[in-house]
Structures are given as C-alpha cells and as structure tokens.
Amino acid sequence: MTPPALAQLGTVLPLLDLLGIALFAATGALAAARHGQTLVTAAFFALITGVGGGTIRDVLIGAPVWWVHHPFVSALCLGVALLIWVTPQRWWHGAALDWLDALGLAAYAVFGAAKSVSFGIPPVPAALMGVLTACCGGIIRDVLAGEPSILMRPELYVTAAALASCLYVLLMLAGLPLLVAAVIAAVAGFALRAAAIAWKIKLPAYRGKR
C-alpha cells in the first residue's frame, strides 16, 4: 500500500527513485569497468550501488525494502551494467561518472526524504534519511572499488544531498504542493553539485590547532 504522502505525487516520486537507482547503478558499473573487471563484477557493482542507500534507509525507517519486492528494479540495475559493458568506453570517458552521480544524488536525496516523511519520520531525521539514501550507495561503491571515498574529496557532495533533502522537507512544511517541492529541491541539489564539479567549490577544511 502506498503511503498518502507518496500517493499525492502520483508517478513522479517513484520515477525519481528509479532514476536515482539507474544512475547510481551506472556509476557502479563504470567503476568496475575502469578497473577492468568482468561483467559479473560490473553487474554486482551496479546492483549494490543502485540500491545500497535505499536499502539502508528502508531498514532504518521500518519500511519494506522496496527493490526486493519490485518486479524490475534488479533487472534495471543489471540492464544498466550490460549497457555500460557493451558500449564504447569513449561514451563514458572523463567526467561521466561525476555527472551521473550528481543526477542520482539529487533525485535520490529527495526521494529518501519524502519516503521517510511518508512513513511518519519527523522532519529532521527524514532530511537525514535523504542524505543517507543519496550518499551510501556511492560510499559502498568506492569502498568496494578500493578508491578514495567521495566523502573524502574536497568538492561539495554531502552538502548537495543535504540541500536537496532539507529543502524538500522545508518546502513541504511550508505548505507547497509536494510535486513542486520535489522538483525545486532536486534541481537545487543538482545545481549545487554541478557547480562544485565545474568550479571545484568546496567547504573550508579543518586546519588543526592554531
């Protein structure tokens, strides 16, 4: 049964979820491909990256783990891995991983916050669930690939996810239609992450004792 808050968004929020899953799955498959791994490994990376954050969120908020019961989410992740595998490397060269990750980050942060609110989670924890949803898949991907975590890079990342999820919750509390709130929040989160990628925007680092 779909919670009322999600039902108000019709098909938009589920589409955001599928978009986030597909884009994160692509980043997982690309990470495996860059390390010269097999198709099986690429498929595993795609699945664990695509659904990792959402799985942790669902467990924490007491919701059914959605992708396990969905008829084609697993197939979507495996299909994305196959697409990455059979297409020329030049299609995905350069900043493709970062831009796909930025799109998935914004979409997934909004979905995570909205789903958490719909399951009765208070506003602040719901916003944090949005951040967790958006970031954990990428963290798992980086750890498995043996790469420095995106959390340890200087450009804004978690901040962009936090902007998307917090803005959605704030706009919802302000009484905006949920669809409008979701679109504004997702665009804002993506814009901040895109700016960070393009112009290397970062927060000040800890400088130790003075």
C-alpha positions as CSV (number, residue, x, y, z in Angstrom):
1,M,0.0,0.0,0.0
2,T,1.4,3.4,-1.0
3,P,1.5,6.0,1.9
4,P,-0.7,9.0,1.3
5,A,2.2,11.4,1.1
6,L,3.7,9.4,-1.8
7,A,0.4,8.9,-3.5
8,Q,0.0,12.7,-3.8
9,L,3.0,12.8,-6.1
10,G,1.5,10.2,-8.4
11,T,4.2,8.6,-10.5
12,V,6.8,11.4,-10.1
13,L,8.4,10.2,-6.9
14,P,8.7,6.5,-7.9
15,L,10.2,7.8,-11.2
16,L,12.7,9.8,-9.2
17,D,13.6,6.7,-7.3
18,L,14.1,4.7,-10.4
19,L,16.1,7.5,-11.9
20,G,18.4,7.6,-8.9
21,I,18.7,3.8,-8.9
22,A,19.6,3.7,-12.6
23,L,22.1,6.5,-12.4
24,F,23.8,5.1,-9.3
25,A,23.9,1.7,-10.9
26,A,25.6,3.2,-13.9
27,T,28.3,4.7,-11.7
28,G,28.8,1.3,-10.1
29,A,29.2,-0.4,-13.4
30,L,31.6,2.3,-14.6
31,A,33.7,2.0,-11.5
32,A,34.1,-1.8,-12.2
33,A,34.8,-1.2,-15.9
34,R,37.5,1.3,-15.1
35,H,39.3,-1.4,-13.1
36,G,39.0,-3.9,-15.9
37,Q,36.6,-6.2,-14.1
38,T,34.3,-8.8,-15.5
39,L,30.6,-8.4,-16.5
40,V,29.6,-10.3,-13.4
41,T,31.5,-7.9,-11.2
42,A,30.1,-4.9,-13.1
43,A,26.6,-6.2,-12.5
44,F,27.3,-6.7,-8.8
45,F,28.7,-3.2,-8.5
46,A,25.6,-1.8,-10.4
47,L,23.2,-3.5,-8.0
48,I,24.9,-2.7,-4.8
49,T,25.5,0.9,-5.8
50,G,22.0,1.4,-7.1
51,V,20.1,0.0,-4.1
52,G,22.6,0.3,-1.3
53,G,21.4,3.7,0.1
54,G,17.8,2.9,-0.3
55,T,18.1,-0.5,1.4
56,I,19.8,1.1,4.5
57,R,17.1,3.8,4.6
58,D,14.2,1.3,4.4
59,V,15.7,-0.8,7.2
60,L,16.1,2.3,9.4
61,I,12.6,3.7,8.9
62,G,10.9,0.3,9.2
63,A,9.7,0.2,5.6
64,P,9.7,-2.9,3.4
65,V,12.9,-3.0,1.3
66,W,11.3,-1.8,-1.9
67,W,13.6,-3.2,-4.5
68,V,13.3,-6.7,-3.2
69,H,9.5,-6.7,-3.8
70,H,9.6,-4.6,-7.1
71,P,9.3,-6.6,-10.3
72,F,12.1,-5.0,-12.3
73,V,14.4,-2.9,-10.1
74,S,17.0,-5.7,-10.0
75,A,16.7,-6.1,-13.8
76,L,17.1,-2.4,-14.2
77,C,20.4,-2.4,-12.4
78,L,21.6,-5.5,-14.3
79,G,20.5,-4.0,-17.6
80,V,22.4,-0.7,-16.9
81,A,25.5,-2.8,-16.2
82,L,25.1,-4.6,-19.5
83,L,24.6,-1.3,-21.3
84,I,27.8,0.1,-19.9
85,W,29.6,-3.2,-20.7
86,V,28.6,-3.3,-24.4
87,T,29.1,0.4,-25.3
88,P,32.4,2.0,-26.3
89,Q,34.5,3.3,-23.4
90,R,34.7,6.8,-25.0
91,W,31.0,7.3,-24.3
92,W,31.7,7.2,-20.6
93,H,35.1,8.8,-20.6
94,G,36.0,11.8,-18.5
95,A,33.5,13.3,-16.1
96,A,30.7,10.9,-17.0
97,L,30.8,9.2,-13.6
98,D,30.6,12.5,-11.7
99,W,27.7,13.9,-13.7
100,L,25.7,10.7,-13.5
101,D,26.4,10.6,-9.8
102,A,25.2,14.2,-9.4
103,L,21.9,13.5,-11.1
104,G,21.4,10.4,-9.0
105,L,22.4,12.2,-5.8
106,A,19.7,14.9,-6.2
107,A,16.9,12.6,-7.2
108,Y,17.7,10.0,-4.5
109,A,18.1,12.6,-1.7
110,V,14.6,14.0,-2.4
111,F,13.0,10.5,-2.7
112,G,14.7,9.4,0.6
113,A,13.4,12.4,2.5
114,A,9.9,12.1,1.0
115,K,9.6,8.4,1.7
116,S,10.8,8.9,5.2
117,V,8.2,11.6,5.9
118,S,5.5,9.4,4.4
119,F,6.4,6.7,7.0
120,G,5.9,9.1,9.9
121,I,9.6,10.0,10.4
122,P,9.9,13.6,11.9
123,P,11.3,16.3,9.7
124,V,15.0,16.4,10.8
125,P,15.5,12.6,10.8
126,A,13.7,12.5,7.5
127,A,16.1,15.0,6.0
128,L,19.0,13.0,7.3
129,M,17.5,9.9,5.7
130,G,17.5,11.7,2.4
131,V,21.2,12.4,2.8
132,L,21.9,8.8,3.8
133,T,19.8,7.5,0.8
134,A,21.8,9.6,-1.6
135,C,25.3,9.0,-0.3
136,C,25.6,5.4,1.0
137,G,25.4,3.8,-2.4
138,G,28.4,5.8,-3.6
139,I,30.3,5.1,-0.4
140,I,29.8,1.4,-0.8
141,R,30.9,1.6,-4.4
142,D,34.1,3.5,-3.6
143,V,35.0,1.1,-0.7
144,L,34.5,-2.0,-2.9
145,A,36.5,-0.4,-5.8
146,G,39.3,0.5,-3.4
147,E,39.0,4.2,-4.4
148,P,39.1,7.2,-2.0
149,S,35.5,7.8,-0.9
150,I,33.7,10.7,-2.4
151,L,33.2,11.9,1.2
152,M,37.0,12.5,1.4
153,R,37.1,14.6,-1.8
154,P,37.1,18.4,-1.3
155,E,34.2,19.3,-3.6
156,L,30.7,19.6,-2.2
157,Y,28.9,16.3,-2.2
158,V,27.1,15.5,1.1
159,T,26.2,19.2,1.2
160,A,24.4,19.0,-2.1
161,A,22.4,16.0,-0.9
162,A,21.6,17.8,2.3
163,L,20.4,20.8,0.4
164,A,18.0,18.7,-1.7
165,S,16.6,16.7,1.2
166,C,16.4,19.6,3.7
167,L,14.9,21.9,1.1
168,Y,12.2,19.3,0.2
169,V,11.3,19.0,3.9
170,L,11.2,22.8,4.4
171,L,9.1,23.4,1.3
172,M,6.7,20.6,2.4
173,L,6.3,22.1,5.9
174,A,5.7,25.5,4.2
175,G,2.7,24.0,2.5
176,L,3.9,23.8,-1.1
177,P,2.5,21.1,-3.3
178,L,4.6,18.0,-2.8
179,L,5.4,17.8,-6.6
180,V,6.6,21.4,-6.7
181,A,8.7,20.9,-3.6
182,A,10.3,17.7,-5.0
183,V,11.2,19.4,-8.3
184,I,12.6,22.5,-6.7
185,A,14.6,20.5,-4.2
186,A,16.0,18.1,-6.8
187,V,17.0,20.9,-9.1
188,A,18.7,22.9,-6.3
189,G,20.7,19.8,-5.2
190,F,21.8,19.0,-8.7
191,A,22.7,22.7,-9.4
192,L,24.9,22.8,-6.3
193,R,26.7,19.6,-7.1
194,A,27.1,20.6,-10.7
195,A,28.7,23.9,-9.6
196,A,31.0,22.0,-7.3
197,I,32.1,19.8,-10.2
198,A,32.5,22.6,-12.7
199,W,34.2,25.1,-10.4
200,K,35.7,22.9,-7.7
201,I,33.6,24.6,-5.0
202,K,34.5,23.2,-1.5
203,L,33.9,24.0,2.1
204,P,36.9,25.1,4.3
205,A,38.9,22.2,5.6
206,Y,39.8,21.7,9.2
207,R,43.2,23.3,9.9
208,G,44.0,21.9,13.2
209,K,45.2,23.7,16.3
210,R,46.3,27.3,15.7
